[in-house]
Amino acid sequence: MAASGTDRMVVVPKQNYHMHRVRNKTSDLLYSIFRYALVIGISFIILYPLFLKVSVAFKDKQDIYNPTIYMIPQHFTLDNIRLAAQVMDYLPLLANTLLFVTITTLLTAMSCALAGYGFARFSFPGSNVLFVLVILTILVPTSTLMVPMYLHFRSFDFLGIIQLFTGTNGINLLNTYWPSMITAATAGGLKAGLFIYIFRQFFKGMPKEIEEAALIDGAGGFKTFARIMLPNAISPLITVILFSFVWQYNDTFYSALFMSESPLISLKVASLPAQANQLIPQLMGFGSNSGIKADPNYVAMIVDTGILLAIAPLIILYLFVQRYFVESIERSGVVG
Amino acid sequence: MRTIRLSLRSRRALLGLAFISPWLLGFIFLFATPLLQSIRFSLSNLSVAPGGYVLEYVGFKNFKDALLVDATFNRILVDSVGAMVLNVPMILFFSLFTATLLNQKFRGRTLARAIFFLPVILASSAVAAAESAGLINLMGDASAVDASADGGASFNVVSIVRMLADVGLPMAYVDYIVEAIMRIYEIISSSGVQILIFLAALQSVPGSMYEVAKIEGATAYESFWKITFPMVSPLILTNVIYTIIDSFAGSPVTQAIYQTAFKTQNFGLSSAMSWLYTLVIGLVLIVVGWVLSRRVHYN
């Protein structure tokens, strides 16, 4: 393989053969020790903050100031998790977020798959120019479109139809889920250009004969796509769905722009420290105006637990799909 | 019969258009229109009126304000470009290195891959913001956090600097390497997608090439530079472009543009800023693309 070719073939005189073998074996061993040290080191750097959060989540208050404790708490407690869940209003928040993210993800995957297939298999006037425009949507930073998009959805009016019939100025879609739904359904959402690109590369690589056979059997264009092409496109689908789900779940840019008041986890997490400071004294039984401030270390602990609660669904999802994910990206044709 | 055959071709074209029509609709109404509008906004003074907005043409005043009047914008812009110039090589080097590592066969490779891609899943600006705020709570204020971060790591840094200086590296390189080591977590967590792309590229290199090289007596080092590197080089361009765009996406410039628009309600100035920003990115991409594409090897 790439750089591990330490067992290279060397023509050597017979009496030296044994020594060379030994030397090769030693260098192999040294190399693999070095490799493990690296892999374990990097894994540790990645996992350490996560372990720290898990440890904090189960730590009792009295363990904060105990310097002899490393990672494993002395007094296990679920109070932190309960309190963080209360501060965040966790379960309704999670249900709401998951519903929203699932719908936008499915819409994105659908519209991007359609567009990718259209660009991969059909030639129509201007198809190449249009595909260059897809790449352009990846390159233009979202902040350039921010103000017009905001004003557009503030008084949403498709081709002036509403004004034509009712005379009013369109509907205010801000703080509803519609802006994200509309952009997702029209393949214009978060990093949609990248997804179209992935699908196009994949469909370009599929053999044309399958489609022709379906066509001869009397299937129309859409039927061929839904019955033949899409079921074969599992790997790019998994990639796109996972990426889209995760990026939408973590997104603060569009959610803060279009629905700053909606109960979504990404928005809630950003305001978590302030809220924890405010709510914890109340939840611990002090009046809202008592002027009592919670111990900042304890607040930090609750914030950490809250962050863990927020990312927990992603980690669980990842545990289930990581195998398909890594395998599929290797075959999904990102490379082309 | 002739008309039918002609119509088959145009029917295919229409079908293709039907497939891309959701995207096309979105592109026209939610990308192209806002893009043109934002040019207009950047040349005007925009005031929000009930149910709409009023534009007043002011020429290039907003651009002048962004560059000359606004206290921080030009500094933030230059800083972001500077940070990008530092970051991109680090991320690229790290991701190519990691991809080569993960492409080798060793026990626990699946587990290592799963862990290495975890940052892709967990990279969230919201979580990062909450984390630093939680830390500020713990420490009192932001300067204390900085001080403690420096204090905690200073021993390591001094020893590394000494070690590298002893080897005889110029100080500029030492600075760069030390900075890379200090921000290793940041680099790891922003190179997940790049690792995936490189890994996919490495998988597509035919194994027979390495076999031939081995028979010819090439060392691992040689076969990396003569086979692996040229074969993944087209993806280096892709990765550079992706990294540049990604490093700009959550930069302080975006924040400044957002603040200008929605905190101070100065939409015209905000649009001008975002266009300056777009132009800078465009320029960087053109220069980088031009330089790299002359060196890329396509097979």
Coordinates of C-alpha atoms in Angstrom, one line a residue, chain A residues 1-9 31 34-36 38-39 42-43 45-47 49-50 53 111 114-115 117-119 121-125 130-131 133-134 136-141 143-156 158-159 169 182-183 185-188 191 194 196 211 215 220-222 225 242-243 246-247 250 252-253 256-257 266-267 269-270 272-273 277 296-297 299-300 303-304 307 310-311 314-315 318 322-323 325-326 329-330 334-335, chain B residues 9 12-20 22-27 29-31 33-35 37-38 41 46 48-53 94 97-98 100-108 110 112-127 129-131 133-135 137-139 184-185 188 193 196-197 199-204 210 214-215 217-220 223-224 228 235 241-242 245-246 249 254 257-258 261-262 267 270-271 274-275 277-278 281 285:
Chain A
M1 CA 0.0 0.0 0.0
A2 CA 0.8 3.6 -0.1
A3 CA 3.7 4.3 2.3
S4 CA 3.9 1.0 4.1
G5 CA 6.1 -0.7 1.5
T6 CA 8.9 -1.3 3.9
D7 CA 8.9 -5.0 2.9
R8 CA 10.4 -4.0 -0.5
M9 CA 12.1 -6.5 -2.6
Y31 CA 7.0 1.7 11.8
F34 CA 5.0 4.7 15.3
R35 CA 1.7 4.4 13.4
Y36 CA -0.2 3.2 16.4
L38 CA 0.1 8.6 16.0
V39 CA -3.4 7.1 15.5
I42 CA -4.9 11.9 17.4
S43 CA -7.9 9.8 18.5
I45 CA -7.1 14.6 21.0
I46 CA -10.5 14.1 19.3
L47 CA -12.1 12.1 22.1
P49 CA -13.3 16.8 25.1
L50 CA -16.1 14.3 24.7
K53 CA -18.1 16.2 29.0
S111 CA -34.4 17.8 -5.1
L114 CA -33.3 15.0 -9.3
A115 CA -31.1 17.8 -10.3
Y117 CA -29.7 13.0 -12.4
G118 CA -30.9 15.7 -14.8
F119 CA -27.4 17.1 -15.2
R121 CA -28.0 12.1 -18.2
F122 CA -29.7 14.7 -20.2
S123 CA -28.4 17.3 -22.7
F124 CA -30.6 20.3 -23.2
P125 CA -29.7 23.8 -24.4
L130 CA -26.4 25.7 -15.9
F131 CA -24.0 23.2 -14.3
L133 CA -24.0 27.9 -12.2
V134 CA -24.4 25.0 -9.7
L136 CA -21.1 29.1 -8.6
T137 CA -23.7 28.5 -5.9
I138 CA -21.1 26.6 -3.9
L139 CA -18.6 29.4 -4.3
V140 CA -20.6 32.5 -3.5
P141 CA -20.6 33.0 0.3
S143 CA -23.6 36.2 3.6
T144 CA -23.8 37.9 0.2
L145 CA -27.4 36.7 -0.2
M146 CA -28.4 37.2 3.4
V147 CA -30.1 40.6 3.3
P148 CA -32.1 40.1 0.1
M149 CA -33.2 36.6 1.3
Y150 CA -34.3 38.1 4.6
L151 CA -36.3 40.8 2.9
H152 CA -37.7 38.4 0.4
F153 CA -39.1 36.0 3.1
R154 CA -40.3 38.9 5.2
S155 CA -42.8 39.7 2.5
F156 CA -42.9 36.5 0.5
F158 CA -44.2 34.3 -5.6
L159 CA -44.2 36.3 -8.9
N169 CA -47.7 43.0 0.2
I182 CA -38.6 26.2 0.3
T183 CA -34.9 26.4 -0.1
A185 CA -37.2 21.7 -1.8
T186 CA -35.6 23.8 -4.5
A187 CA -32.1 22.4 -3.9
G188 CA -30.8 25.7 -2.7
K191 CA -24.3 23.2 0.7
L194 CA -22.1 20.1 -3.3
I196 CA -25.9 18.0 -6.6
E211 CA -31.8 2.9 -18.4
L215 CA -37.0 2.5 -21.6
G220 CA -41.1 6.6 -18.6
G221 CA -38.3 9.0 -17.5
F222 CA -39.5 9.5 -13.9
F225 CA -35.4 7.3 -12.1
L242 CA -26.0 12.2 6.6
F243 CA -24.2 15.4 5.7
V246 CA -25.7 17.0 10.4
W247 CA -25.2 20.3 8.8
N250 CA -25.7 22.2 13.6
T252 CA -27.0 28.5 13.2
F253 CA -26.6 30.8 10.2
A256 CA -30.8 32.6 13.2
L257 CA -31.6 34.5 10.0
S266 CA -28.6 24.8 17.5
L267 CA -30.1 28.1 18.6
V269 CA -27.2 25.7 22.6
A270 CA -25.8 29.1 21.6
L272 CA -27.4 28.1 26.8
P273 CA -24.8 29.8 29.1
N277 CA -27.2 31.6 34.6
P296 CA -20.3 29.8 38.1
N297 CA -18.5 26.5 38.2
V299 CA -23.3 26.7 35.7
A300 CA -20.3 25.7 33.5
V303 CA -23.7 24.1 30.2
D304 CA -21.3 21.3 29.4
I307 CA -23.9 20.6 25.1
A310 CA -27.4 18.5 22.3
I311 CA -24.8 16.5 20.4
L314 CA -25.7 13.0 16.4
I315 CA -23.3 10.7 18.1
Y318 CA -23.2 8.3 13.8
Q322 CA -20.5 5.4 10.4
R323 CA -19.7 2.1 8.7
F325 CA -20.8 6.4 5.8
V326 CA -17.1 5.8 5.4
I329 CA -18.0 8.1 0.5
E330 CA -15.3 5.9 -1.0
V334 CA -16.8 12.4 -4.9
V335 CA -13.6 11.8 -6.8
Chain B
R9 CA -34.7 14.2 -28.8
R12 CA -35.3 14.0 -23.7
A13 CA -34.3 17.6 -23.4
L14 CA -37.7 18.5 -21.8
L15 CA -37.4 15.5 -19.5
G16 CA -34.0 16.7 -18.4
L17 CA -35.3 20.2 -17.8
A18 CA -38.1 18.7 -15.7
F19 CA -35.6 16.9 -13.6
I20 CA -33.6 20.0 -12.9
P22 CA -36.8 22.4 -8.8
W23 CA -33.2 23.5 -8.7
L24 CA -33.7 25.9 -11.6
L25 CA -36.7 27.5 -9.9
G26 CA -34.7 27.9 -6.7
F27 CA -31.7 29.2 -8.5
F29 CA -35.7 33.1 -7.4
L30 CA -33.6 32.3 -4.4
F31 CA -30.1 32.7 -5.8
T33 CA -32.5 37.4 -7.9
P34 CA -31.0 38.0 -4.4
L35 CA -27.6 38.2 -5.9
Q37 CA -30.6 42.6 -5.6
S38 CA -27.7 42.6 -3.2
F41 CA -28.5 47.2 -2.2
L46 CA -31.9 50.9 2.2
V48 CA -37.2 49.3 5.8
A49 CA -40.7 50.6 5.4
P50 CA -43.9 48.8 6.5
G51 CA -44.4 45.8 4.1
G52 CA -41.3 46.5 2.1
Y53 CA -38.3 48.7 1.8
F94 CA -2.7 17.1 7.9
F97 CA -1.1 12.7 5.9
T98 CA -4.1 11.3 7.8
T100 CA -2.5 8.0 3.8
L101 CA -2.3 6.7 7.3
L102 CA -5.9 5.6 7.3
N103 CA -5.6 4.0 4.0
Q104 CA -3.0 1.5 5.3
K105 CA -4.0 -1.8 6.6
F106 CA -3.6 -2.2 10.3
R107 CA -5.7 -3.6 13.2
G108 CA -8.4 -1.3 14.4
T110 CA -12.3 0.8 11.1
A112 CA -9.7 4.7 13.8
R113 CA -11.7 5.9 10.8
A114 CA -14.8 6.2 12.9
I115 CA -13.0 8.4 15.4
F116 CA -11.3 10.5 12.9
F117 CA -14.5 11.5 11.2
L118 CA -16.3 12.3 14.4
P119 CA -15.3 16.0 14.2
V120 CA -17.2 16.3 10.9
I121 CA -20.3 15.3 12.8
L122 CA -19.6 17.5 15.8
A123 CA -18.3 20.7 14.2
S124 CA -20.8 23.2 15.2
S125 CA -20.3 26.9 15.7
A126 CA -23.1 26.9 18.3
V127 CA -21.4 24.3 20.4
A129 CA -19.8 29.4 21.2
A130 CA -21.5 27.8 24.2
E131 CA -18.2 26.1 25.2
A133 CA -19.0 31.0 27.1
G134 CA -19.1 28.2 29.6
L135 CA -15.4 28.5 30.1
N137 CA -18.2 31.6 33.2
L138 CA -15.7 29.3 34.9
M139 CA -12.8 31.7 34.6
I184 CA -4.1 20.8 16.6
Y185 CA -7.6 20.2 17.7
I188 CA -8.2 18.1 13.1
V193 CA -14.2 16.4 4.8
L196 CA -12.7 11.8 3.2
I197 CA -11.9 13.3 -0.2
L199 CA -9.2 8.8 1.2
A200 CA -11.5 8.3 -1.8
A201 CA -8.8 9.5 -4.1
L202 CA -6.2 7.1 -2.6
Q203 CA -8.7 4.2 -2.9
S204 CA -9.0 4.8 -6.6
Y210 CA 2.6 0.1 -6.5
K214 CA 8.1 -2.3 -5.9
I215 CA 9.4 -4.7 -8.4
G217 CA 13.0 -1.4 -6.5
A218 CA 11.3 1.9 -5.5
T219 CA 11.3 2.7 -1.8
A220 CA 8.1 3.6 0.0
S223 CA 6.5 5.5 -4.5
F224 CA 4.7 8.1 -2.4
T228 CA 0.5 8.6 -4.7
L235 CA -8.0 16.4 -5.5
I241 CA -10.9 25.3 -2.8
Y242 CA -13.1 23.6 -0.3
I245 CA -14.5 28.4 1.3
D246 CA -14.9 26.6 4.5
A249 CA -17.7 30.5 6.2
T254 CA -19.4 36.9 8.2
I257 CA -21.6 41.5 8.0
Y258 CA -24.4 40.0 10.0
A261 CA -27.3 44.2 8.8
F262 CA -29.3 43.1 11.8
F267 CA -28.4 46.9 5.1
S270 CA -23.7 45.2 5.0
S271 CA -24.3 44.4 1.3
S274 CA -20.4 41.2 1.7
W275 CA -19.5 42.1 -1.9
Y277 CA -15.7 40.0 0.9
T278 CA -17.0 38.0 -2.1
I281 CA -12.6 35.3 -1.9
L285 CA -9.7 31.4 -5.5

